[in-house]
Amino acid sequence: MAALPEVEHPRKAFGWAARDPSGLLSPFNFSRRETGAKDVTFKVLYCGICHSDLHKVKNEWGNSTYPLVPGHELVGIVTEVGSKVEKFKVGDKVGVGCLVDSCRSCQNCADNLENYCPKFTLTYDDKYIDGTTTYGGYSDFMVTDEHFVIRIPDNLPLDAAAPLLCAGITVYSPLRYYGLDKPGLHVGVVGLGGLGHTAVKFAKAFGANVTVISTSPNKKEEAIEHLGADSFLISRDQDQMQAAMGTLDGIIDTVSAVHPLLPLIGLLKSHGKLVMLGAPEKPLELSVFPLLMGRKMVAGSLIGGLKETQEMIDFAAKHNVKPDIEVIPIDYVNTAMERLLKADVKYRFVIDIGNTLKPSS
């Protein structure tokens, strides 16, 4: 893990923070470190709102520390680089996702899988190696080691790029790793929220035939007409599910609520893969016998390493993969959190930090 500069966070920063488990955010003054030799400092222009932000500000996972500045989907323009920075210069369009450090010495780090490093440092509500708190992207600027900074291609709008740094890599990585990125494969996507709609777009860009699997019949038109899915299954309709048995090469499951896995496993062909991206609060029931009958797999995946995240962003720019977003001002953030709780967004809120975050707000 890289050592931080000896100067202790003297620069004034401004953002919005939660102070307690009520989850309400309000203006917050704090400080960030000076730009170290390997650091990139950038003005934050946009920051996506991830569902995990909602969990964290309300302490729903039981490990939040306050004050807490959320945000791990932040993009902006470089304003300063350290003397040993090699990849970036002032004026570059950049972003930071879920990680701002890792040990740099374990096998996962050596394999460009910093996301599986046992000592990674999260972008917010975590501690740097010197013990100082990490603050996220609901703020005016960011200072990050260049290794954890992603270059944003010029043809990818910054507001749309922001959610790709979490939601995008979360679905891109398993599609690639589990071999579901080949043209002609039949891929299912469970859930049509921030992750699910992005999974549909990436799977289509890879050339897959995509089936959306949902409990909500009213999402069919949206899935097919707007997002370009090829078919739609209502998971509670036993006739539909029965007719689709054994038709999918793989399934990307984005649902975080407790739900039955057996019907989904039944949709898989032999050697099919059910990849879990959601994290339900309670254990899910898993019968082994259906896995034996067809050598099927239930697996998981967590974001991606920095090399793969850059690959994902470049792929998105090349193939015009952009999340559907609703851009909001910072002072709307508490209302946005309430709406997110009700899944009342298509499909990702993005805060316009650059134009609306002011010290007087």
Short mmCIF file of C-alpha atoms in Angstrom, two decimals:
data_model
loop_
_atom_site.label_atom_id
_atom_site.label_comp_id
_atom_site.label_asym_id
_atom_site.label_seq_id
_atom_site.Cartn_x
_atom_site.Cartn_y
_atom_site.Cartn_z
CA MET A 1 0.00 0.00 0.00
CA ALA A 2 1.48 3.31 -1.07
CA ALA A 3 2.54 5.73 1.66
CA LEU A 4 0.64 8.99 1.80
CA PRO A 5 2.28 12.42 1.85
CA GLU A 6 3.50 13.58 5.24
CA VAL A 7 1.42 16.75 5.04
CA GLU A 8 -1.81 16.05 6.91
CA HIS A 9 -4.96 16.95 4.97
CA PRO A 10 -4.68 20.75 5.10
CA ARG A 11 -6.82 21.67 2.11
CA LYS A 12 -10.36 22.83 2.70
CA ALA A 13 -13.01 20.76 0.95
CA PHE A 14 -16.78 21.02 0.86
CA GLY A 15 -19.50 18.46 0.37
CA TRP A 16 -22.70 16.99 1.76
CA ALA A 17 -22.60 14.44 4.58
CA ALA A 18 -24.86 12.31 6.74
CA ARG A 19 -24.35 12.90 10.46
CA ASP A 20 -26.40 10.01 11.88
CA PRO A 21 -28.48 6.98 10.82
CA SER A 22 -31.43 9.18 9.85
CA GLY A 23 -29.57 9.33 6.55
CA LEU A 24 -30.32 13.00 5.94
CA LEU A 25 -27.47 14.79 4.17
CA SER A 26 -26.49 18.42 4.68
CA PRO A 27 -23.55 20.74 3.86
CA PHE A 28 -20.25 19.70 5.43
CA ASN A 29 -16.80 21.26 5.56
CA PHE A 30 -13.81 18.93 5.78
CA SER A 31 -10.26 18.65 4.45
CA ARG A 32 -8.32 16.60 1.93
CA ARG A 33 -4.60 15.98 1.67
CA GLU A 34 -2.24 17.95 -0.54
CA THR A 35 -1.44 16.46 -3.93
CA GLY A 36 1.28 13.87 -3.32
CA ALA A 37 3.93 12.82 -5.82
CA LYS A 38 1.73 10.07 -7.29
CA ASP A 39 -1.61 11.82 -6.72
CA VAL A 40 -4.14 13.25 -9.14
CA THR A 41 -6.41 16.05 -7.92
CA PHE A 42 -9.57 16.72 -9.87
CA LYS A 43 -12.62 18.96 -9.65
CA VAL A 44 -15.70 16.76 -9.27
CA LEU A 45 -18.36 17.58 -11.86
CA TYR A 46 -20.78 14.66 -11.47
CA CYS A 47 -21.35 11.88 -8.95
CA GLY A 48 -23.77 8.99 -9.31
CA ILE A 49 -25.96 7.81 -6.45
CA CYS A 50 -25.49 4.09 -5.86
CA HIS A 51 -27.96 2.05 -3.81
CA SER A 52 -25.09 1.28 -1.44
CA ASP A 53 -24.94 5.02 -0.65
CA LEU A 54 -28.46 4.66 0.75
CA HIS A 55 -27.47 1.64 2.85
CA LYS A 56 -24.41 3.45 4.19
CA VAL A 57 -26.00 6.77 5.14
CA LYS A 58 -28.72 4.89 7.04
CA ASN A 59 -26.21 2.46 8.62
CA GLU A 60 -28.23 -0.48 7.32
CA TRP A 61 -25.10 -2.65 7.18
CA GLY A 62 -24.18 -1.68 10.75
CA ASN A 63 -20.68 -0.41 9.98
CA SER A 64 -21.15 3.26 9.05
CA THR A 65 -19.14 6.00 10.77
CA TYR A 66 -20.24 9.62 10.80
CA PRO A 67 -19.94 12.22 9.41
CA LEU A 68 -20.14 10.28 6.15
CA VAL A 69 -19.69 11.81 2.67
CA PRO A 70 -21.00 9.20 0.19
CA GLY A 71 -20.26 8.76 -3.49
CA HIS A 72 -18.09 6.28 -5.42
CA GLU A 73 -19.12 7.14 -8.98
CA LEU A 74 -17.37 10.47 -9.41
CA VAL A 75 -16.01 12.11 -12.54
CA GLY A 76 -14.43 15.45 -13.31
CA ILE A 77 -11.46 17.40 -14.70
CA VAL A 78 -7.86 17.13 -13.47
CA THR A 79 -6.64 20.35 -11.81
CA GLU A 80 -3.28 19.20 -10.43
CA VAL A 81 -0.93 16.22 -10.72
CA GLY A 82 1.98 15.12 -8.54
CA SER A 83 5.60 15.22 -9.69
CA LYS A 84 5.73 11.45 -10.35
CA VAL A 85 2.34 11.08 -12.06
CA GLU A 86 2.79 9.45 -15.48
CA LYS A 87 -0.69 8.78 -16.86
CA PHE A 88 -2.55 12.06 -16.42
CA LYS A 89 -2.18 15.79 -16.95
CA VAL A 90 -4.14 18.90 -16.03
CA GLY A 91 -7.35 19.13 -18.07
CA ASP A 92 -7.86 15.38 -18.50
CA LYS A 93 -11.33 13.90 -17.97
CA VAL A 94 -11.11 11.30 -15.20
CA GLY A 95 -13.13 9.34 -12.69
CA VAL A 96 -12.82 7.33 -9.48
CA GLY A 97 -14.94 4.31 -8.63
CA CYS A 98 -15.29 2.24 -5.47
CA LEU A 99 -11.59 1.97 -4.52
CA VAL A 100 -8.86 4.49 -3.69
CA ASP A 101 -6.12 2.13 -2.46
CA SER A 102 -5.09 -1.50 -1.99
CA CYS A 103 -2.05 -3.28 -0.54
CA ARG A 104 -0.28 -3.42 -3.95
CA SER A 105 1.58 -6.58 -2.87
CA CYS A 106 -0.87 -9.52 -2.66
CA GLN A 107 -1.56 -11.94 -5.51
CA ASN A 108 -4.88 -10.27 -6.32
CA CYS A 109 -3.19 -6.88 -6.69
CA ALA A 110 -0.49 -8.47 -8.87
CA ASP A 111 -3.25 -9.91 -11.05
CA ASN A 112 -4.96 -6.51 -11.47
CA LEU A 113 -7.76 -7.64 -9.16
CA GLU A 114 -7.50 -4.90 -6.56
CA ASN A 115 -11.23 -5.39 -5.95
CA TYR A 116 -10.39 -8.72 -4.24
CA CYS A 117 -7.44 -7.39 -2.24
CA PRO A 118 -8.09 -8.20 1.46
CA LYS A 119 -6.81 -4.73 2.38
CA PHE A 120 -8.46 -2.50 -0.21
CA THR A 121 -9.54 1.00 0.80
CA LEU A 122 -13.03 2.12 -0.14
CA THR A 123 -13.64 5.57 -1.61
CA TYR A 124 -15.72 6.63 1.37
CA ASP A 125 -16.38 5.57 4.97
CA ASP A 126 -13.04 3.80 5.20
CA LYS A 127 -9.55 4.58 6.50
CA TYR A 128 -6.38 5.37 4.58
CA ILE A 129 -3.19 3.69 5.79
CA ASP A 130 -2.43 6.76 7.94
CA GLY A 131 -5.76 6.39 9.74
CA THR A 132 -7.53 9.35 8.16
CA THR A 133 -11.09 8.97 6.89
CA THR A 134 -11.98 8.60 3.22
CA TYR A 135 -14.68 10.96 1.96
CA GLY A 136 -16.56 10.33 -1.27
CA GLY A 137 -17.77 12.16 -4.32
CA TYR A 138 -20.62 14.27 -2.96
CA SER A 139 -17.88 16.91 -2.69
CA ASP A 140 -16.11 19.62 -4.66
CA PHE A 141 -12.79 17.89 -5.42
CA MET A 142 -10.94 14.59 -5.01
CA VAL A 143 -7.32 13.57 -4.43
CA THR A 144 -6.43 10.01 -5.41
CA ASP A 145 -3.34 7.99 -6.27
CA GLU A 146 -3.13 7.82 -10.07
CA HIS A 147 -3.34 4.01 -10.03
CA PHE A 148 -6.97 4.29 -8.93
CA VAL A 149 -7.96 6.98 -11.43
CA ILE A 150 -9.80 6.07 -14.65
CA ARG A 151 -9.44 8.03 -17.89
CA ILE A 152 -12.82 9.00 -19.39
CA PRO A 153 -12.84 9.00 -23.24
CA ASP A 154 -13.82 12.28 -24.87
CA ASN A 155 -16.85 10.78 -26.63
CA LEU A 156 -18.41 9.53 -23.38
CA PRO A 157 -20.49 12.23 -21.63
CA LEU A 158 -19.26 12.75 -18.08
CA ASP A 159 -22.71 12.59 -16.49
CA ALA A 160 -23.43 9.21 -18.13
CA ALA A 161 -19.92 7.95 -17.39
CA ALA A 162 -20.30 8.36 -13.62
CA PRO A 163 -22.56 5.33 -12.92
CA LEU A 164 -20.36 3.11 -15.07
CA LEU A 165 -17.64 3.34 -12.39
CA CYS A 166 -19.74 1.16 -10.08
CA ALA A 167 -22.86 -0.16 -11.81
CA GLY A 168 -21.08 -0.53 -15.15
CA ILE A 169 -18.06 -2.49 -13.95
CA THR A 170 -20.24 -4.56 -11.60
CA VAL A 171 -22.08 -6.08 -14.59
CA TYR A 172 -19.27 -5.91 -17.17
CA SER A 173 -16.80 -7.93 -15.09
CA PRO A 174 -18.96 -11.06 -14.64
CA LEU A 175 -20.11 -10.99 -18.26
CA ARG A 176 -16.45 -11.10 -19.28
CA TYR A 177 -15.13 -13.48 -16.62
CA TYR A 178 -17.86 -16.09 -16.96
CA GLY A 179 -17.69 -16.07 -20.76
CA LEU A 180 -21.08 -14.45 -21.32
CA ASP A 181 -19.57 -11.87 -23.66
CA LYS A 182 -19.76 -13.93 -26.87
CA PRO A 183 -22.11 -13.09 -29.75
CA GLY A 184 -25.08 -15.42 -30.03
CA LEU A 185 -25.23 -16.50 -26.38
CA HIS A 186 -28.54 -16.28 -24.58
CA VAL A 187 -28.17 -14.22 -21.39
CA GLY A 188 -30.81 -13.55 -18.75
CA VAL A 189 -30.88 -10.45 -16.55
CA VAL A 190 -32.85 -10.58 -13.29
CA GLY A 191 -34.08 -7.19 -12.11
CA LEU A 192 -34.31 -4.00 -14.13
CA GLY A 193 -32.85 -1.33 -11.87
CA GLY A 194 -29.55 0.56 -11.93
CA LEU A 195 -27.51 -2.64 -12.36
CA GLY A 196 -30.01 -4.58 -14.43
CA HIS A 197 -30.62 -2.03 -17.15
CA THR A 198 -26.84 -1.57 -17.50
CA ALA A 199 -26.38 -5.34 -17.76
CA VAL A 200 -28.90 -5.44 -20.61
CA LYS A 201 -26.99 -2.74 -22.49
CA PHE A 202 -23.59 -4.39 -22.07
CA ALA A 203 -24.89 -7.87 -22.95
CA LYS A 204 -26.50 -6.48 -26.11
CA ALA A 205 -23.25 -4.69 -26.98
CA PHE A 206 -21.46 -8.05 -26.71
CA GLY A 207 -23.95 -9.47 -29.21
CA ALA A 208 -25.97 -11.61 -26.81
CA ASN A 209 -29.64 -12.47 -27.05
CA VAL A 210 -31.01 -10.93 -23.83
CA THR A 211 -34.02 -11.96 -21.74
CA VAL A 212 -35.12 -9.74 -18.86
CA ILE A 213 -36.58 -11.66 -15.90
CA SER A 214 -38.77 -9.58 -13.60
CA THR A 215 -41.62 -9.78 -11.12
CA SER A 216 -43.16 -6.66 -12.70
CA PRO A 217 -45.21 -7.20 -15.90
CA ASN A 218 -45.34 -3.44 -16.45
CA LYS A 219 -41.61 -3.38 -17.20
CA LYS A 220 -41.95 -5.47 -20.37
CA GLU A 221 -42.40 -2.58 -22.76
CA GLU A 222 -39.52 -0.67 -21.19
CA ALA A 223 -37.22 -3.69 -21.37
CA ILE A 224 -37.90 -4.50 -24.99
CA GLU A 225 -38.82 -1.20 -26.64
CA HIS A 226 -36.43 1.11 -24.79
CA LEU A 227 -33.51 -1.04 -23.58
CA GLY A 228 -33.45 -3.43 -26.52
CA ALA A 229 -33.97 -6.73 -24.71
CA ASP A 230 -35.08 -9.58 -26.97
CA SER A 231 -37.61 -11.14 -24.61
CA PHE A 232 -39.22 -10.74 -21.21
CA LEU A 233 -40.14 -13.30 -18.56
CA ILE A 234 -42.44 -12.70 -15.61
CA SER A 235 -40.75 -14.77 -12.90
CA ARG A 236 -44.04 -15.37 -11.06
CA ASP A 237 -45.72 -16.74 -14.19
CA GLN A 238 -45.11 -20.49 -13.96
CA ASP A 239 -46.22 -21.13 -17.53
CA GLN A 240 -43.74 -18.59 -18.92
CA MET A 241 -40.94 -19.91 -16.75
CA GLN A 242 -41.70 -23.51 -17.65
CA ALA A 243 -41.66 -22.68 -21.37
CA ALA A 244 -38.22 -21.09 -21.01
CA MET A 245 -36.61 -23.96 -19.06
CA GLY A 246 -33.12 -24.84 -20.24
CA THR A 247 -32.79 -21.91 -22.68
CA LEU A 248 -30.20 -19.59 -21.08
CA ASP A 249 -26.41 -19.84 -21.19
CA GLY A 250 -26.08 -17.57 -18.18
CA ILE A 251 -28.00 -15.26 -15.88
CA ILE A 252 -26.88 -12.00 -14.26
CA ASP A 253 -28.92 -11.68 -11.04
CA THR A 254 -28.96 -8.07 -9.78
CA VAL A 255 -31.69 -8.43 -7.12
CA SER A 256 -30.77 -7.62 -3.52
CA ALA A 257 -34.02 -8.85 -1.98
CA VAL A 258 -34.54 -12.46 -0.86
CA HIS A 259 -35.87 -14.43 -3.84
CA PRO A 260 -36.03 -18.08 -4.98
CA LEU A 261 -33.07 -19.39 -6.97
CA LEU A 262 -34.53 -22.74 -8.05
CA PRO A 263 -36.68 -21.28 -10.88
CA LEU A 264 -33.66 -19.35 -12.19
CA ILE A 265 -31.42 -22.43 -12.14
CA GLY A 266 -34.13 -24.21 -14.11
CA LEU A 267 -33.81 -21.63 -16.89
CA LEU A 268 -30.16 -22.52 -17.44
CA LYS A 269 -28.85 -24.84 -20.11
CA SER A 270 -26.36 -27.51 -19.07
CA HIS A 271 -23.11 -25.83 -17.91
CA GLY A 272 -25.08 -22.61 -17.39
CA LYS A 273 -24.03 -20.00 -14.85
CA LEU A 274 -26.17 -18.02 -12.41
CA VAL A 275 -24.07 -15.04 -11.28
CA MET A 276 -25.19 -13.21 -8.15
CA LEU A 277 -24.51 -9.47 -7.93
CA GLY A 278 -27.09 -8.46 -5.34
CA ALA A 279 -26.50 -9.01 -1.63
CA PRO A 280 -29.73 -10.06 0.13
CA GLU A 281 -29.79 -9.44 3.88
CA LYS A 282 -30.70 -13.08 4.61
CA PRO A 283 -29.25 -16.33 3.18
CA LEU A 284 -30.88 -17.70 0.06
CA GLU A 285 -32.02 -21.31 -0.19
CA LEU A 286 -29.97 -23.34 -2.64
CA SER A 287 -30.78 -26.94 -3.58
CA VAL A 288 -27.71 -28.79 -4.83
CA PHE A 289 -29.49 -31.42 -6.92
CA PRO A 290 -30.47 -29.00 -9.74
CA LEU A 291 -26.80 -28.01 -10.01
CA LEU A 292 -25.73 -31.64 -10.40
CA MET A 293 -28.26 -32.20 -13.17
CA GLY A 294 -26.48 -30.23 -15.86
CA ARG A 295 -23.21 -29.21 -14.21
CA LYS A 296 -24.62 -25.77 -13.43
CA MET A 297 -22.92 -23.06 -11.40
CA VAL A 298 -24.03 -20.42 -8.91
CA ALA A 299 -21.32 -17.77 -8.61
CA GLY A 300 -20.71 -14.22 -7.48
CA SER A 301 -18.80 -11.13 -8.56
CA LEU A 302 -17.77 -7.80 -7.04
CA ILE A 303 -16.97 -4.73 -9.19
CA GLY A 304 -13.63 -5.16 -11.04
CA GLY A 305 -9.96 -4.27 -10.90
CA LEU A 306 -8.62 -0.99 -12.21
CA LYS A 307 -7.33 -2.43 -15.50
CA GLU A 308 -10.70 -4.01 -16.24
CA THR A 309 -12.56 -0.86 -15.20
CA GLN A 310 -10.58 1.13 -17.76
CA GLU A 311 -11.31 -1.57 -20.34
CA MET A 312 -15.02 -1.31 -19.51
CA ILE A 313 -15.09 2.48 -19.86
CA ASP A 314 -13.30 2.28 -23.22
CA PHE A 315 -15.72 -0.43 -24.40
CA ALA A 316 -18.70 1.67 -23.32
CA ALA A 317 -17.38 4.67 -25.24
CA LYS A 318 -16.74 2.57 -28.36
CA HIS A 319 -20.16 0.88 -28.32
CA ASN A 320 -22.19 3.82 -27.00
CA VAL A 321 -23.20 2.05 -23.79
CA LYS A 322 -24.64 4.73 -21.52
CA PRO A 323 -26.79 4.25 -18.41
CA ASP A 324 -30.16 5.99 -18.31
CA ILE A 325 -29.76 8.82 -15.82
CA GLU A 326 -31.68 11.56 -14.08
CA VAL A 327 -29.39 14.51 -13.34
CA ILE A 328 -30.25 16.35 -10.11
CA PRO A 329 -28.93 19.31 -8.08
CA ILE A 330 -27.19 18.58 -4.79
CA ASP A 331 -29.99 20.08 -2.72
CA TYR A 332 -32.37 17.45 -4.14
CA VAL A 333 -30.23 14.60 -2.80
CA ASN A 334 -32.42 13.74 0.21
CA THR A 335 -35.52 13.55 -1.98
CA ALA A 336 -33.55 11.41 -4.42
CA MET A 337 -32.66 9.01 -1.60
CA GLU A 338 -36.35 8.69 -0.71
CA ARG A 339 -37.22 8.00 -4.33
CA LEU A 340 -34.37 5.49 -4.64
CA LEU A 341 -35.82 3.60 -1.67
CA LYS A 342 -39.04 3.24 -3.69
CA ALA A 343 -37.15 2.37 -6.90
CA ASP A 344 -38.61 5.55 -8.36
CA VAL A 345 -35.82 6.35 -10.82
CA LYS A 346 -34.95 5.32 -14.37
CA TYR A 347 -32.37 4.22 -13.65
CA ARG A 348 -29.61 6.12 -11.90
CA PHE A 349 -29.52 9.48 -10.17
CA VAL A 350 -26.46 11.59 -11.00
CA ILE A 351 -25.71 14.71 -8.97
CA ASP A 352 -24.60 17.76 -10.93
CA ILE A 353 -21.81 18.63 -8.50
CA GLY A 354 -20.04 21.14 -10.71
CA ASN A 355 -23.01 23.45 -11.17
CA THR A 356 -24.93 23.03 -7.93
CA LEU A 357 -22.52 22.28 -5.06
CA LYS A 358 -21.63 25.68 -3.60
CA PRO A 359 -20.28 26.50 -0.12
CA SER A 360 -23.45 28.50 0.44
CA SER A 361 -25.79 25.64 -0.58
#
